[in-house]
Every structure is written in structure tokens, then in C-alpha cells.
Amino acid sequence: MIVRKAARDDLDALVRLNGVVQRLHAELDPAHFRLDVDEAEVGAFFGSVIEDPNSQVLLAESDAAELGYVWFERQERPRTPFSPARTRLYVHHIAIADAARRTGVGSALLAAVGAEAERTGVGRIVLDVWAANRGAQAFFEAAGFAPFNLVMAKALQSGAAFP
């Protein structure tokens, strides 16, 4: 298996792999995530992400089969009266093909993000995970991530989805 930077030629693979993440999000929160995504729109979105100098998409593959991807962004936070300036890598997505789960693909992708953080002198990698996604929580905790912030929600409209 290799992990490499995704290119425009990889857009079809990214769209296909994104279906794993999109389905999971739609199952966990159908009011905020769609199952009926437009693949051309998703491809165009990833095309813009690949071109963004602050973002990277890394693709894991083996024998020309795409196994998973990670999309992360370098985020610069300026100094405020309350906090110092800081830089972090924020993981937006990590998607692993169903057949490649529990084979080390996710760990390899996270290790590649860690290597990029080290290479660029960034001292923190951040991501979020749905409270109901216990499997992802266990995976990230095993990779050394720990909770540092809890986001809470309250539905205000009758019948509004939670969160």
C-alpha cells in the first residue's frame, strides 16, 4: 500500500470513496446530510480542494485499487486577547472503502497527516467525530487522539432533527 497526494485524475475515486462517509453521515444525521448527492458536484468540490494551497487530499492505494483518502486543511488562527496565535491541521474527512476496513489503511492515512504536521512544524492535528460513531471514536483514540472540546446542540423547532 502507498499513500500519495491525490490529483485531478483521482476525482472519480474520491467521489466513490466519499460515498462511504456520506452514507454514514446521512445515517447518523439525515436532516443535515443528503444521500442523494450529485457526483459531478462532489467531483467539482474535490477538484477545488485539491487546488487549495491550504488543503491536501491523500489517497491510499494498493495494486491500483483506491482504498481510502484523508482530506485535511492547514488552519491558521490569529492571536486574540484570549488566545495565542496557533496553527493546526484539521482533518475534514477520512474515508476507507468497506473492503479495506481494519487493514491498516486508516492508520496509514493518519500517519501521513502526522508526517505532514512534523514536516511543516505544526504541533496539533484536530478532527471531530460524531457522538454516535463509537467505532470511529475508538479508532481515533487508539491513534492517540483525545477529546478536548464537546459541541452540544438543542433542537428548537418541533420535529427538528437532533442535533
mmCIF file with all atom_site columns, C-alpha atoms in Angstrom:
data_model
loop_
_atom_site.group_PDB
_atom_site.id
_atom_site.type_symbol
_atom_site.label_atom_id
_atom_site.label_alt_id
_atom_site.label_comp_id
_atom_site.label_asym_id
_atom_site.label_entity_id
_atom_site.label_seq_id
_atom_site.pdbx_PDB_ins_code
_atom_site.Cartn_x
_atom_site.Cartn_y
_atom_site.Cartn_z
_atom_site.occupancy
_atom_site.B_iso_or_equiv
_atom_site.pdbx_formal_charge
_atom_site.auth_seq_id
_atom_site.auth_comp_id
_atom_site.auth_asym_id
_atom_site.auth_atom_id
_atom_site.pdbx_PDB_model_num
ATOM 1   C CA . MET A 1 1   ? 0.000   0.000  0.000   1.00 0.00 ? 1   MET A CA 1
ATOM 2   C CA . ILE A 1 2   ? 1.144   3.528  -0.750  1.00 0.00 ? 2   ILE A CA 1
ATOM 3   C CA . VAL A 1 3   ? -0.212  6.864  0.384   1.00 0.00 ? 3   VAL A CA 1
ATOM 4   C CA . ARG A 1 4   ? 0.204   9.688  -2.084  1.00 0.00 ? 4   ARG A CA 1
ATOM 5   C CA . LYS A 1 5   ? -1.140  13.135 -2.806  1.00 0.00 ? 5   LYS A CA 1
ATOM 6   C CA . ALA A 1 6   ? -4.374  12.967 -4.803  1.00 0.00 ? 6   ALA A CA 1
ATOM 7   C CA . ALA A 1 7   ? -4.514  14.576 -8.231  1.00 0.00 ? 7   ALA A CA 1
ATOM 8   C CA . ARG A 1 8   ? -7.254  15.601 -10.617 1.00 0.00 ? 8   ARG A CA 1
ATOM 9   C CA . ASP A 1 9   ? -7.049  12.140 -12.218 1.00 0.00 ? 9   ASP A CA 1
ATOM 10  C CA . ASP A 1 10  ? -8.221  10.727 -8.873  1.00 0.00 ? 10  ASP A CA 1
ATOM 11  C CA . LEU A 1 11  ? -11.512 12.634 -8.704  1.00 0.00 ? 11  LEU A CA 1
ATOM 12  C CA . ASP A 1 12  ? -13.651 9.614  -9.663  1.00 0.00 ? 12  ASP A CA 1
ATOM 13  C CA . ALA A 1 13  ? -12.022 7.555  -6.899  1.00 0.00 ? 13  ALA A CA 1
ATOM 14  C CA . LEU A 1 14  ? -12.525 10.347 -4.370  1.00 0.00 ? 14  LEU A CA 1
ATOM 15  C CA . VAL A 1 15  ? -16.196 10.652 -5.309  1.00 0.00 ? 15  VAL A CA 1
ATOM 16  C CA . ARG A 1 16  ? -16.651 6.882  -4.954  1.00 0.00 ? 16  ARG A CA 1
ATOM 17  C CA . LEU A 1 17  ? -14.825 6.715  -1.609  1.00 0.00 ? 17  LEU A CA 1
ATOM 18  C CA . ASN A 1 18  ? -16.688 9.775  -0.362  1.00 0.00 ? 18  ASN A CA 1
ATOM 19  C CA . GLY A 1 19  ? -19.883 7.752  -0.675  1.00 0.00 ? 19  GLY A CA 1
ATOM 20  C CA . VAL A 1 20  ? -18.758 5.778  2.397   1.00 0.00 ? 20  VAL A CA 1
ATOM 21  C CA . VAL A 1 21  ? -18.518 8.945  4.510   1.00 0.00 ? 21  VAL A CA 1
ATOM 22  C CA . GLN A 1 22  ? -21.662 10.487 3.061   1.00 0.00 ? 22  GLN A CA 1
ATOM 23  C CA . ARG A 1 23  ? -23.759 7.361  3.731   1.00 0.00 ? 23  ARG A CA 1
ATOM 24  C CA . LEU A 1 24  ? -22.528 7.189  7.319   1.00 0.00 ? 24  LEU A CA 1
ATOM 25  C CA . HIS A 1 25  ? -23.229 10.875 7.945   1.00 0.00 ? 25  HIS A CA 1
ATOM 26  C CA . ALA A 1 26  ? -26.690 10.596 6.391   1.00 0.00 ? 26  ALA A CA 1
ATOM 27  C CA . GLU A 1 27  ? -27.474 7.589  8.586   1.00 0.00 ? 27  GLU A CA 1
ATOM 28  C CA . LEU A 1 28  ? -26.322 9.420  11.722  1.00 0.00 ? 28  LEU A CA 1
ATOM 29  C CA . ASP A 1 29  ? -27.993 12.746 10.876  1.00 0.00 ? 29  ASP A CA 1
ATOM 30  C CA . PRO A 1 30  ? -30.397 12.536 7.916   1.00 0.00 ? 30  PRO A CA 1
ATOM 31  C CA . ALA A 1 31  ? -31.689 16.071 8.472   1.00 0.00 ? 31  ALA A CA 1
ATOM 32  C CA . HIS A 1 32  ? -28.254 17.567 7.797   1.00 0.00 ? 32  HIS A CA 1
ATOM 33  C CA . PHE A 1 33  ? -26.675 15.154 5.302   1.00 0.00 ? 33  PHE A CA 1
ATOM 34  C CA . ARG A 1 34  ? -28.024 14.024 1.951   1.00 0.00 ? 34  ARG A CA 1
ATOM 35  C CA . LEU A 1 35  ? -27.927 10.561 0.437   1.00 0.00 ? 35  LEU A CA 1
ATOM 36  C CA . ASP A 1 36  ? -28.825 11.915 -2.999  1.00 0.00 ? 36  ASP A CA 1
ATOM 37  C CA . VAL A 1 37  ? -25.580 13.784 -3.676  1.00 0.00 ? 37  VAL A CA 1
ATOM 38  C CA . ASP A 1 38  ? -24.704 14.811 -7.210  1.00 0.00 ? 38  ASP A CA 1
ATOM 39  C CA . GLU A 1 39  ? -21.465 13.025 -8.124  1.00 0.00 ? 39  GLU A CA 1
ATOM 40  C CA . ALA A 1 40  ? -20.436 15.775 -10.548 1.00 0.00 ? 40  ALA A CA 1
ATOM 41  C CA . GLU A 1 41  ? -20.877 18.336 -7.781  1.00 0.00 ? 41  GLU A CA 1
ATOM 42  C CA . VAL A 1 42  ? -18.822 16.227 -5.362  1.00 0.00 ? 42  VAL A CA 1
ATOM 43  C CA . GLY A 1 43  ? -16.115 15.829 -8.003  1.00 0.00 ? 43  GLY A CA 1
ATOM 44  C CA . ALA A 1 44  ? -16.017 19.581 -8.622  1.00 0.00 ? 44  ALA A CA 1
ATOM 45  C CA . PHE A 1 45  ? -15.808 20.156 -4.880  1.00 0.00 ? 45  PHE A CA 1
ATOM 46  C CA . PHE A 1 46  ? -12.831 17.827 -4.509  1.00 0.00 ? 46  PHE A CA 1
ATOM 47  C CA . GLY A 1 47  ? -11.249 19.440 -7.568  1.00 0.00 ? 47  GLY A CA 1
ATOM 48  C CA . SER A 1 48  ? -11.322 22.784 -5.761  1.00 0.00 ? 48  SER A CA 1
ATOM 49  C CA . VAL A 1 49  ? -9.986  21.206 -2.559  1.00 0.00 ? 49  VAL A CA 1
ATOM 50  C CA . ILE A 1 50  ? -7.059  19.686 -4.453  1.00 0.00 ? 50  ILE A CA 1
ATOM 51  C CA . GLU A 1 51  ? -6.242  23.137 -5.854  1.00 0.00 ? 51  GLU A CA 1
ATOM 52  C CA . ASP A 1 52  ? -6.492  24.862 -2.442  1.00 0.00 ? 52  ASP A CA 1
ATOM 53  C CA . PRO A 1 53  ? -2.961  25.550 -1.146  1.00 0.00 ? 53  PRO A CA 1
ATOM 54  C CA . ASN A 1 54  ? -4.143  25.119 2.472   1.00 0.00 ? 54  ASN A CA 1
ATOM 55  C CA . SER A 1 55  ? -5.742  21.714 1.885   1.00 0.00 ? 55  SER A CA 1
ATOM 56  C CA . GLN A 1 56  ? -4.420  18.294 0.988   1.00 0.00 ? 56  GLN A CA 1
ATOM 57  C CA . VAL A 1 57  ? -6.114  15.099 -0.029  1.00 0.00 ? 57  VAL A CA 1
ATOM 58  C CA . LEU A 1 58  ? -4.044  11.957 0.365   1.00 0.00 ? 58  LEU A CA 1
ATOM 59  C CA . LEU A 1 59  ? -5.066  8.731  -1.324  1.00 0.00 ? 59  LEU A CA 1
ATOM 60  C CA . ALA A 1 60  ? -4.170  5.222  -0.148  1.00 0.00 ? 60  ALA A CA 1
ATOM 61  C CA . GLU A 1 61  ? -3.933  2.611  -2.868  1.00 0.00 ? 61  GLU A CA 1
ATOM 62  C CA . SER A 1 62  ? -2.686  -0.887 -3.461  1.00 0.00 ? 62  SER A CA 1
ATOM 63  C CA . ASP A 1 63  ? -2.294  -2.586 -6.842  1.00 0.00 ? 63  ASP A CA 1
ATOM 64  C CA . ALA A 1 64  ? -4.033  0.401  -8.478  1.00 0.00 ? 64  ALA A CA 1
ATOM 65  C CA . ALA A 1 65  ? -7.100  -0.032 -6.225  1.00 0.00 ? 65  ALA A CA 1
ATOM 66  C CA . GLU A 1 66  ? -8.077  3.034  -4.236  1.00 0.00 ? 66  GLU A CA 1
ATOM 67  C CA . LEU A 1 67  ? -8.537  2.055  -0.595  1.00 0.00 ? 67  LEU A CA 1
ATOM 68  C CA . GLY A 1 68  ? -9.230  5.341  1.168   1.00 0.00 ? 68  GLY A CA 1
ATOM 69  C CA . TYR A 1 69  ? -8.488  9.017  1.448   1.00 0.00 ? 69  TYR A CA 1
ATOM 70  C CA . VAL A 1 70  ? -7.953  11.711 4.031   1.00 0.00 ? 70  VAL A CA 1
ATOM 71  C CA . TRP A 1 71  ? -8.740  15.389 3.434   1.00 0.00 ? 71  TRP A CA 1
ATOM 72  C CA . PHE A 1 72  ? -7.114  17.853 5.800   1.00 0.00 ? 72  PHE A CA 1
ATOM 73  C CA . GLU A 1 73  ? -6.535  21.570 5.953   1.00 0.00 ? 73  GLU A CA 1
ATOM 74  C CA . ARG A 1 74  ? -3.889  23.793 7.473   1.00 0.00 ? 74  ARG A CA 1
ATOM 75  C CA . GLN A 1 75  ? -5.707  26.323 9.658   1.00 0.00 ? 75  GLN A CA 1
ATOM 76  C CA . GLU A 1 76  ? -4.050  29.474 10.942  1.00 0.00 ? 76  GLU A CA 1
ATOM 77  C CA . ARG A 1 77  ? -5.675  31.090 13.960  1.00 0.00 ? 77  ARG A CA 1
ATOM 78  C CA . PRO A 1 78  ? -4.538  34.641 14.745  1.00 0.00 ? 78  PRO A CA 1
ATOM 79  C CA . ARG A 1 79  ? -3.730  35.843 18.219  1.00 0.00 ? 79  ARG A CA 1
ATOM 80  C CA . THR A 1 80  ? -6.702  37.237 20.103  1.00 0.00 ? 80  THR A CA 1
ATOM 81  C CA . PRO A 1 81  ? -6.968  38.863 23.517  1.00 0.00 ? 81  PRO A CA 1
ATOM 82  C CA . PHE A 1 82  ? -7.920  35.394 24.777  1.00 0.00 ? 82  PHE A CA 1
ATOM 83  C CA . SER A 1 83  ? -5.545  33.027 22.975  1.00 0.00 ? 83  SER A CA 1
ATOM 84  C CA . PRO A 1 84  ? -2.172  32.972 21.265  1.00 0.00 ? 84  PRO A CA 1
ATOM 85  C CA . ALA A 1 85  ? -1.758  32.559 17.512  1.00 0.00 ? 85  ALA A CA 1
ATOM 86  C CA . ARG A 1 86  ? -1.768  28.908 16.555  1.00 0.00 ? 86  ARG A CA 1
ATOM 87  C CA . THR A 1 87  ? -1.641  26.607 13.565  1.00 0.00 ? 87  THR A CA 1
ATOM 88  C CA . ARG A 1 88  ? -3.227  23.201 13.277  1.00 0.00 ? 88  ARG A CA 1
ATOM 89  C CA . LEU A 1 89  ? -4.067  20.564 10.722  1.00 0.00 ? 89  LEU A CA 1
ATOM 90  C CA . TYR A 1 90  ? -7.794  19.890 10.692  1.00 0.00 ? 90  TYR A CA 1
ATOM 91  C CA . VAL A 1 91  ? -8.948  16.525 9.305   1.00 0.00 ? 91  VAL A CA 1
ATOM 92  C CA . HIS A 1 92  ? -12.244 17.080 7.471   1.00 0.00 ? 92  HIS A CA 1
ATOM 93  C CA . HIS A 1 93  ? -12.744 13.539 6.156   1.00 0.00 ? 93  HIS A CA 1
ATOM 94  C CA . ILE A 1 94  ? -11.203 10.147 6.374   1.00 0.00 ? 94  ILE A CA 1
ATOM 95  C CA . ALA A 1 95  ? -12.888 7.558  4.183   1.00 0.00 ? 95  ALA A CA 1
ATOM 96  C CA . ILE A 1 96  ? -11.986 3.902  3.879   1.00 0.00 ? 96  ILE A CA 1
ATOM 97  C CA . ALA A 1 97  ? -13.552 1.513  1.368   1.00 0.00 ? 97  ALA A CA 1
ATOM 98  C CA . ASP A 1 98  ? -15.692 -1.053 3.145   1.00 0.00 ? 98  ASP A CA 1
ATOM 99  C CA . ALA A 1 99  ? -13.481 -3.933 1.941   1.00 0.00 ? 99  ALA A CA 1
ATOM 100 C CA . ALA A 1 100 ? -10.341 -2.160 3.243   1.00 0.00 ? 100 ALA A CA 1
ATOM 101 C CA . ARG A 1 101 ? -11.528 -1.502 6.784   1.00 0.00 ? 101 ARG A CA 1
ATOM 102 C CA . ARG A 1 102 ? -9.416  -2.885 9.612   1.00 0.00 ? 102 ARG A CA 1
ATOM 103 C CA . THR A 1 103 ? -6.461  -3.455 7.284   1.00 0.00 ? 103 THR A CA 1
ATOM 104 C CA . GLY A 1 104 ? -4.269  -0.516 8.365   1.00 0.00 ? 104 GLY A CA 1
ATOM 105 C CA . VAL A 1 105 ? -5.421  1.937  5.689   1.00 0.00 ? 105 VAL A CA 1
ATOM 106 C CA . GLY A 1 106 ? -6.853  4.449  8.161   1.00 0.00 ? 106 GLY A CA 1
ATOM 107 C CA . SER A 1 107 ? -3.750  4.219  10.331  1.00 0.00 ? 107 SER A CA 1
ATOM 108 C CA . ALA A 1 108 ? -1.515  4.797  7.298   1.00 0.00 ? 108 ALA A CA 1
ATOM 109 C CA . LEU A 1 109 ? -3.527  7.846  6.276   1.00 0.00 ? 109 LEU A CA 1
ATOM 110 C CA . LEU A 1 110 ? -3.379  9.325  9.781   1.00 0.00 ? 110 LEU A CA 1
ATOM 111 C CA . ALA A 1 111 ? 0.362   8.618  9.915   1.00 0.00 ? 111 ALA A CA 1
ATOM 112 C CA . ALA A 1 112 ? 0.760   10.551 6.655   1.00 0.00 ? 112 ALA A CA 1
ATOM 113 C CA . VAL A 1 113 ? -1.103  13.513 8.166   1.00 0.00 ? 113 VAL A CA 1
ATOM 114 C CA . GLY A 1 114 ? 1.203   13.278 11.173  1.00 0.00 ? 114 GLY A CA 1
ATOM 115 C CA . ALA A 1 115 ? 4.235   13.261 8.890   1.00 0.00 ? 115 ALA A CA 1
ATOM 116 C CA . GLU A 1 116 ? 2.954   16.400 7.160   1.00 0.00 ? 116 GLU A CA 1
ATOM 117 C CA . ALA A 1 117 ? 2.448   18.072 10.539  1.00 0.00 ? 117 ALA A CA 1
ATOM 118 C CA . GLU A 1 118 ? 6.017   17.221 11.518  1.00 0.00 ? 118 GLU A CA 1
ATOM 119 C CA . ARG A 1 119 ? 7.412   18.306 8.146   1.00 0.00 ? 119 ARG A CA 1
ATOM 120 C CA . THR A 1 120 ? 5.714   21.704 8.410   1.00 0.00 ? 120 THR A CA 1
ATOM 121 C CA . GLY A 1 121 ? 6.229   22.246 12.137  1.00 0.00 ? 121 GLY A CA 1
ATOM 122 C CA . VAL A 1 122 ? 2.543   22.053 13.025  1.00 0.00 ? 122 VAL A CA 1
ATOM 123 C CA . GLY A 1 123 ? 2.093   20.840 16.581  1.00 0.00 ? 123 GLY A CA 1
ATOM 124 C CA . ARG A 1 124 ? -1.558  19.791 16.565  1.00 0.00 ? 124 ARG A CA 1
ATOM 125 C CA . ILE A 1 125 ? -3.906  17.673 14.475  1.00 0.00 ? 125 ILE A CA 1
ATOM 126 C CA . VAL A 1 126 ? -7.607  18.124 15.156  1.00 0.00 ? 126 VAL A CA 1
ATOM 127 C CA . LEU A 1 127 ? -10.690 16.305 13.952  1.00 0.00 ? 127 LEU A CA 1
ATOM 128 C CA . ASP A 1 128 ? -14.228 15.782 15.072  1.00 0.00 ? 128 ASP A CA 1
ATOM 129 C CA . VAL A 1 129 ? -16.280 12.625 15.280  1.00 0.00 ? 129 VAL A CA 1
ATOM 130 C CA . TRP A 1 130 ? -19.999 12.081 15.738  1.00 0.00 ? 130 TRP A CA 1
ATOM 131 C CA . ALA A 1 131 ? -21.027 11.144 19.274  1.00 0.00 ? 131 ALA A CA 1
ATOM 132 C CA . ALA A 1 132 ? -22.965 8.143  17.919  1.00 0.00 ? 132 ALA A CA 1
ATOM 133 C CA . ASN A 1 133 ? -19.990 6.839  15.922  1.00 0.00 ? 133 ASN A CA 1
ATOM 134 C CA . ARG A 1 134 ? -18.383 4.731  18.637  1.00 0.00 ? 134 ARG A CA 1
ATOM 135 C CA . GLY A 1 135 ? -16.235 2.783  16.172  1.00 0.00 ? 135 GLY A CA 1
ATOM 136 C CA . ALA A 1 136 ? -14.600 5.948  14.842  1.00 0.00 ? 136 ALA A CA 1
ATOM 137 C CA . GLN A 1 137 ? -14.072 7.223  18.385  1.00 0.00 ? 137 GLN A CA 1
ATOM 138 C CA . ALA A 1 138 ? -12.268 4.004  19.330  1.00 0.00 ? 138 ALA A CA 1
ATOM 139 C CA . PHE A 1 139 ? -10.157 4.159  16.157  1.00 0.00 ? 139 PHE A CA 1
ATOM 140 C CA . PHE A 1 140 ? -9.073  7.755  16.754  1.00 0.00 ? 140 PHE A CA 1
ATOM 141 C CA . GLU A 1 141 ? -8.386  7.147  20.445  1.00 0.00 ? 141 GLU A CA 1
ATOM 142 C CA . ALA A 1 142 ? -6.197  4.162  19.503  1.00 0.00 ? 142 ALA A CA 1
ATOM 143 C CA . ALA A 1 143 ? -4.334  6.528  17.152  1.00 0.00 ? 143 ALA A CA 1
ATOM 144 C CA . GLY A 1 144 ? -3.602  8.882  20.061  1.00 0.00 ? 144 GLY A CA 1
ATOM 145 C CA . PHE A 1 145 ? -6.434  11.393 19.712  1.00 0.00 ? 145 PHE A CA 1
ATOM 146 C CA . ALA A 1 146 ? -8.268  12.504 22.836  1.00 0.00 ? 146 ALA A CA 1
ATOM 147 C CA . PRO A 1 147 ? -11.368 14.642 23.353  1.00 0.00 ? 147 PRO A CA 1
ATOM 148 C CA . PHE A 1 148 ? -10.639 18.308 24.012  1.00 0.00 ? 148 PHE A CA 1
ATOM 149 C CA . ASN A 1 149 ? -13.923 20.014 23.132  1.00 0.00 ? 149 ASN A CA 1
ATOM 150 C CA . LEU A 1 150 ? -17.543 18.949 23.297  1.00 0.00 ? 150 LEU A CA 1
ATOM 151 C CA . VAL A 1 151 ? -20.094 20.529 20.951  1.00 0.00 ? 151 VAL A CA 1
ATOM 152 C CA . MET A 1 152 ? -23.672 20.304 22.118  1.00 0.00 ? 152 MET A CA 1
ATOM 153 C CA . ALA A 1 153 ? -26.913 21.056 20.285  1.00 0.00 ? 153 ALA A CA 1
ATOM 154 C CA . LYS A 1 154 ? -30.538 21.654 21.103  1.00 0.00 ? 154 LYS A CA 1
ATOM 155 C CA . ALA A 1 155 ? -33.328 21.352 18.535  1.00 0.00 ? 155 ALA A CA 1
ATOM 156 C CA . LEU A 1 156 ? -35.636 24.368 18.835  1.00 0.00 ? 156 LEU A CA 1
ATOM 157 C CA . GLN A 1 157 ? -38.294 23.541 16.270  1.00 0.00 ? 157 GLN A CA 1
ATOM 158 C CA . SER A 1 158 ? -40.924 20.891 16.698  1.00 0.00 ? 158 SER A CA 1
ATOM 159 C CA . GLY A 1 159 ? -39.816 17.882 14.706  1.00 0.00 ? 159 GLY A CA 1
ATOM 160 C CA . ALA A 1 160 ? -36.360 19.311 14.069  1.00 0.00 ? 160 ALA A CA 1
ATOM 161 C CA . ALA A 1 161 ? -33.666 16.720 13.821  1.00 0.00 ? 161 ALA A CA 1
ATOM 162 C CA . PHE A 1 162 ? -31.163 16.370 16.591  1.00 0.00 ? 162 PHE A CA 1
ATOM 163 C CA . PRO A 1 163 ? -28.534 17.611 16.813  1.00 0.00 ? 163 PRO A CA 1
#
